[in-house]
């Protein structure tokens, strides 16, 4: 019987609600100052937990989701301009292979078996993008469509 992994995400906004408004859509320092703690669990065990620039992370998810095609799932990599050493890889990645994918992080809390069915992991990360967009817009009372072209985005370390 094949081992089936489950992944779950939690995010907790730590920046004050008033830190950003729609008028800040081109203000890069303000955009990067919006932070949240992102927690990822695999089979209910802590895999990843850190404070991140949540709009930057959202932009990485958004850009990746735009590149997904029916017959092509690209790798996902999240880098931040606030961190410089990527010799070991990205802060968070999805590496597809055949009909599976591996989740990787240079900041993993523990080394867990993290191979997932490709459809499952793509669905979980695209749902995260959707939920995160709603949560950010509601919490900070902003429209991310106005920000998306101005959020810094690193494609590789």
mmCIF file of C-alpha atoms in Angstrom:
data_model
loop_
_atom_site.group_PDB
_atom_site.id
_atom_site.type_symbol
_atom_site.label_atom_id
_atom_site.label_comp_id
_atom_site.label_asym_id
_atom_site.label_seq_id
_atom_site.Cartn_x
_atom_site.Cartn_y
_atom_site.Cartn_z
ATOM 1 C CA UNK A 1 0.000 0.000 0.000
ATOM 2 C CA UNK A 2 1.275 3.431 -0.929
ATOM 3 C CA UNK A 3 2.043 5.925 1.825
ATOM 4 C CA UNK A 4 -0.312 8.910 1.471
ATOM 5 C CA UNK A 5 0.923 12.205 2.863
ATOM 6 C CA UNK A 6 -1.293 15.114 3.862
ATOM 7 C CA UNK A 7 -0.169 18.724 4.022
ATOM 8 C CA UNK A 8 -1.748 21.605 5.922
ATOM 9 C CA UNK A 9 -1.034 25.320 6.039
ATOM 10 C CA UNK A 10 -1.592 27.912 8.724
ATOM 11 C CA UNK A 11 -0.786 31.588 8.539
ATOM 12 C CA UNK A 12 -1.052 34.197 11.231
ATOM 13 C CA UNK A 13 -0.756 37.861 10.306
ATOM 14 C CA UNK A 14 1.642 39.576 12.672
ATOM 15 C CA UNK A 15 1.693 43.046 11.076
ATOM 16 C CA UNK A 16 -0.781 45.625 12.325
ATOM 17 C CA UNK A 17 -3.955 45.887 10.200
ATOM 18 C CA UNK A 18 -3.201 49.554 9.503
ATOM 19 C CA UNK A 19 0.301 48.916 8.128
ATOM 20 C CA UNK A 20 -0.917 48.999 4.517
ATOM 21 C CA UNK A 21 -3.749 50.430 2.437
ATOM 22 C CA UNK A 22 -4.596 50.546 -1.267
ATOM 23 C CA UNK A 23 -2.667 53.828 -1.610
ATOM 24 C CA UNK A 24 0.536 51.896 -0.755
ATOM 25 C CA UNK A 25 0.333 49.718 -3.885
ATOM 26 C CA UNK A 26 3.700 50.967 -5.207
ATOM 27 C CA UNK A 27 5.450 51.302 -1.829
ATOM 28 C CA UNK A 28 7.908 48.380 -1.826
ATOM 29 C CA UNK A 29 9.182 48.828 1.789
ATOM 30 C CA UNK A 30 5.574 48.862 3.043
ATOM 31 C CA UNK A 31 4.649 45.830 0.928
ATOM 32 C CA UNK A 32 7.618 43.880 2.338
ATOM 33 C CA UNK A 33 6.781 44.971 5.897
ATOM 34 C CA UNK A 34 3.493 43.037 5.833
ATOM 35 C CA UNK A 35 4.453 39.850 7.647
ATOM 36 C CA UNK A 36 2.854 36.617 8.731
ATOM 37 C CA UNK A 37 3.981 33.415 10.347
ATOM 38 C CA UNK A 38 3.595 30.564 7.866
ATOM 39 C CA UNK A 39 3.336 27.057 9.285
ATOM 40 C CA UNK A 40 3.319 23.906 7.181
ATOM 41 C CA UNK A 41 2.552 20.527 8.670
ATOM 42 C CA UNK A 42 2.947 17.182 6.975
ATOM 43 C CA UNK A 43 0.774 14.463 8.505
ATOM 44 C CA UNK A 44 0.205 16.808 11.480
ATOM 45 C CA UNK A 45 3.939 17.086 12.163
ATOM 46 C CA UNK A 46 5.664 20.467 11.976
ATOM 47 C CA UNK A 47 7.676 20.735 8.756
ATOM 48 C CA UNK A 48 8.167 24.468 8.268
ATOM 49 C CA UNK A 49 7.484 27.574 10.344
ATOM 50 C CA UNK A 50 8.845 31.057 9.851
ATOM 51 C CA UNK A 51 7.898 34.707 9.589
ATOM 52 C CA UNK A 52 7.730 35.817 5.962
ATOM 53 C CA UNK A 53 6.818 38.844 3.881
ATOM 54 C CA UNK A 54 3.373 37.451 3.147
ATOM 55 C CA UNK A 55 2.632 39.590 0.069
ATOM 56 C CA UNK A 56 5.895 38.457 -1.499
ATOM 57 C CA UNK A 57 5.020 34.819 -0.758
ATOM 58 C CA UNK A 58 1.535 35.377 -2.180
ATOM 59 C CA UNK A 59 3.056 36.814 -5.384
ATOM 60 C CA UNK A 60 5.251 33.695 -5.770
ATOM 61 C CA UNK A 61 2.158 31.475 -5.461
ATOM 62 C CA UNK A 62 0.195 33.701 -7.831
ATOM 63 C CA UNK A 63 2.910 33.663 -10.508
ATOM 64 C CA UNK A 64 3.308 29.886 -10.225
ATOM 65 C CA UNK A 65 -0.449 29.342 -10.512
ATOM 66 C CA UNK A 66 -0.490 31.453 -13.710
ATOM 67 C CA UNK A 67 2.090 29.113 -15.299
ATOM 68 C CA UNK A 68 0.175 25.881 -14.648
ATOM 69 C CA UNK A 69 -1.152 24.246 -17.802
ATOM 70 C CA UNK A 70 -3.151 21.061 -18.204
ATOM 71 C CA UNK A 71 -0.097 19.161 -19.438
ATOM 72 C CA UNK A 72 2.600 21.084 -17.543
ATOM 73 C CA UNK A 73 3.119 21.695 -13.829
ATOM 74 C CA UNK A 74 6.158 23.952 -13.326
ATOM 75 C CA UNK A 75 8.369 23.811 -10.259
ATOM 76 C CA UNK A 76 7.408 26.268 -7.533
ATOM 77 C CA UNK A 77 10.162 28.181 -5.732
ATOM 78 C CA UNK A 78 9.762 30.867 -3.106
ATOM 79 C CA UNK A 79 12.708 33.173 -2.537
ATOM 80 C CA UNK A 80 12.710 36.473 -0.685
ATOM 81 C CA UNK A 81 14.740 39.588 -1.391
ATOM 82 C CA UNK A 82 15.270 39.819 2.372
ATOM 83 C CA UNK A 83 17.542 36.756 2.449
ATOM 84 C CA UNK A 84 20.685 36.317 0.405
ATOM 85 C CA UNK A 85 22.055 32.762 0.774
ATOM 86 C CA UNK A 86 20.345 30.316 -1.576
ATOM 87 C CA UNK A 87 23.199 27.877 -2.129
ATOM 88 C CA UNK A 88 21.070 25.077 -0.676
ATOM 89 C CA UNK A 89 17.890 26.003 -2.575
ATOM 90 C CA UNK A 90 14.714 28.009 -2.112
ATOM 91 C CA UNK A 91 12.913 28.785 1.128
ATOM 92 C CA UNK A 92 10.037 26.658 -0.135
ATOM 93 C CA UNK A 93 9.727 24.567 -3.312
ATOM 94 C CA UNK A 94 7.541 22.039 -5.050
ATOM 95 C CA UNK A 95 9.539 19.726 -7.299
ATOM 96 C CA UNK A 96 7.297 17.691 -9.646
ATOM 97 C CA UNK A 97 8.448 14.341 -11.017
ATOM 98 C CA UNK A 98 6.233 11.959 -13.029
ATOM 99 C CA UNK A 99 2.854 12.009 -11.244
ATOM 100 C CA UNK A 100 4.289 12.969 -7.857
ATOM 101 C CA UNK A 101 5.982 15.963 -6.277
ATOM 102 C CA UNK A 102 8.298 16.662 -3.384
ATOM 103 C CA UNK A 103 8.030 19.674 -1.086
ATOM 104 C CA UNK A 104 11.396 21.082 -0.040
ATOM 105 C CA UNK A 105 12.599 23.848 2.219
ATOM 106 C CA UNK A 106 16.038 25.081 3.239
ATOM 107 C CA UNK A 107 14.397 26.067 6.532
ATOM 108 C CA UNK A 108 12.622 22.791 7.312
ATOM 109 C CA UNK A 109 12.086 22.138 11.010
ATOM 110 C CA UNK A 110 12.590 18.416 10.560
ATOM 111 C CA UNK A 111 13.248 16.046 7.697
ATOM 112 C CA UNK A 112 9.887 14.432 6.943
ATOM 113 C CA UNK A 113 8.948 12.128 4.104
ATOM 114 C CA UNK A 114 7.278 14.642 1.798
ATOM 115 C CA UNK A 115 6.429 13.027 -1.507
ATOM 116 C CA UNK A 116 2.852 13.764 -2.566
ATOM 117 C CA UNK A 117 0.562 12.866 -5.437
ATOM 118 C CA UNK A 118 1.078 15.660 -7.969
ATOM 119 C CA UNK A 119 -2.629 16.482 -8.356
ATOM 120 C CA UNK A 120 -3.049 16.640 -4.577
ATOM 121 C CA UNK A 121 -0.128 18.990 -3.891
ATOM 122 C CA UNK A 122 -0.998 21.293 -6.812
ATOM 123 C CA UNK A 123 -4.566 21.485 -5.533
ATOM 124 C CA UNK A 124 -3.418 22.240 -1.973
ATOM 125 C CA UNK A 125 -1.037 25.028 -3.043
ATOM 126 C CA UNK A 126 -3.541 26.594 -5.475
ATOM 127 C CA UNK A 127 -6.159 26.530 -2.704
ATOM 128 C CA UNK A 128 -3.614 28.180 -0.410
ATOM 129 C CA UNK A 129 -3.172 30.976 -2.968
ATOM 130 C CA UNK A 130 -6.943 31.527 -3.141
ATOM 131 C CA UNK A 131 -7.454 31.449 0.650
ATOM 132 C CA UNK A 132 -4.431 33.644 1.263
ATOM 133 C CA UNK A 133 -5.680 36.258 -1.222
ATOM 134 C CA UNK A 134 -9.055 36.403 0.542
ATOM 135 C CA UNK A 135 -7.503 36.515 4.010
ATOM 136 C CA UNK A 136 -4.996 39.253 3.083
ATOM 137 C CA UNK A 137 -7.664 41.372 1.403
ATOM 138 C CA UNK A 138 -10.059 40.993 4.338
ATOM 139 C CA UNK A 139 -7.478 41.467 7.100
ATOM 140 C CA UNK A 140 -5.734 44.498 5.596
ATOM 141 C CA UNK A 141 -8.745 45.840 3.659
ATOM 142 C CA UNK A 142 -6.802 46.003 0.379
ATOM 143 C CA UNK A 143 -7.354 44.866 -3.205
ATOM 144 C CA UNK A 144 -4.421 42.659 -4.233
ATOM 145 C CA UNK A 145 -5.136 43.216 -7.943
ATOM 146 C CA UNK A 146 -3.898 46.790 -7.446
ATOM 147 C CA UNK A 147 -0.689 45.513 -5.812
ATOM 148 C CA UNK A 148 0.213 42.414 -7.824
ATOM 149 C CA UNK A 149 2.381 44.136 -10.451
ATOM 150 C CA UNK A 150 4.307 46.053 -7.783
ATOM 151 C CA UNK A 151 5.056 43.254 -5.308
ATOM 152 C CA UNK A 152 8.733 42.275 -5.612
ATOM 153 C CA UNK A 153 9.235 38.759 -6.887
ATOM 154 C CA UNK A 154 12.453 36.767 -7.138
ATOM 155 C CA UNK A 155 12.504 33.924 -9.625
ATOM 156 C CA UNK A 156 15.685 32.355 -8.292
ATOM 157 C CA UNK A 157 18.194 32.927 -5.555
#
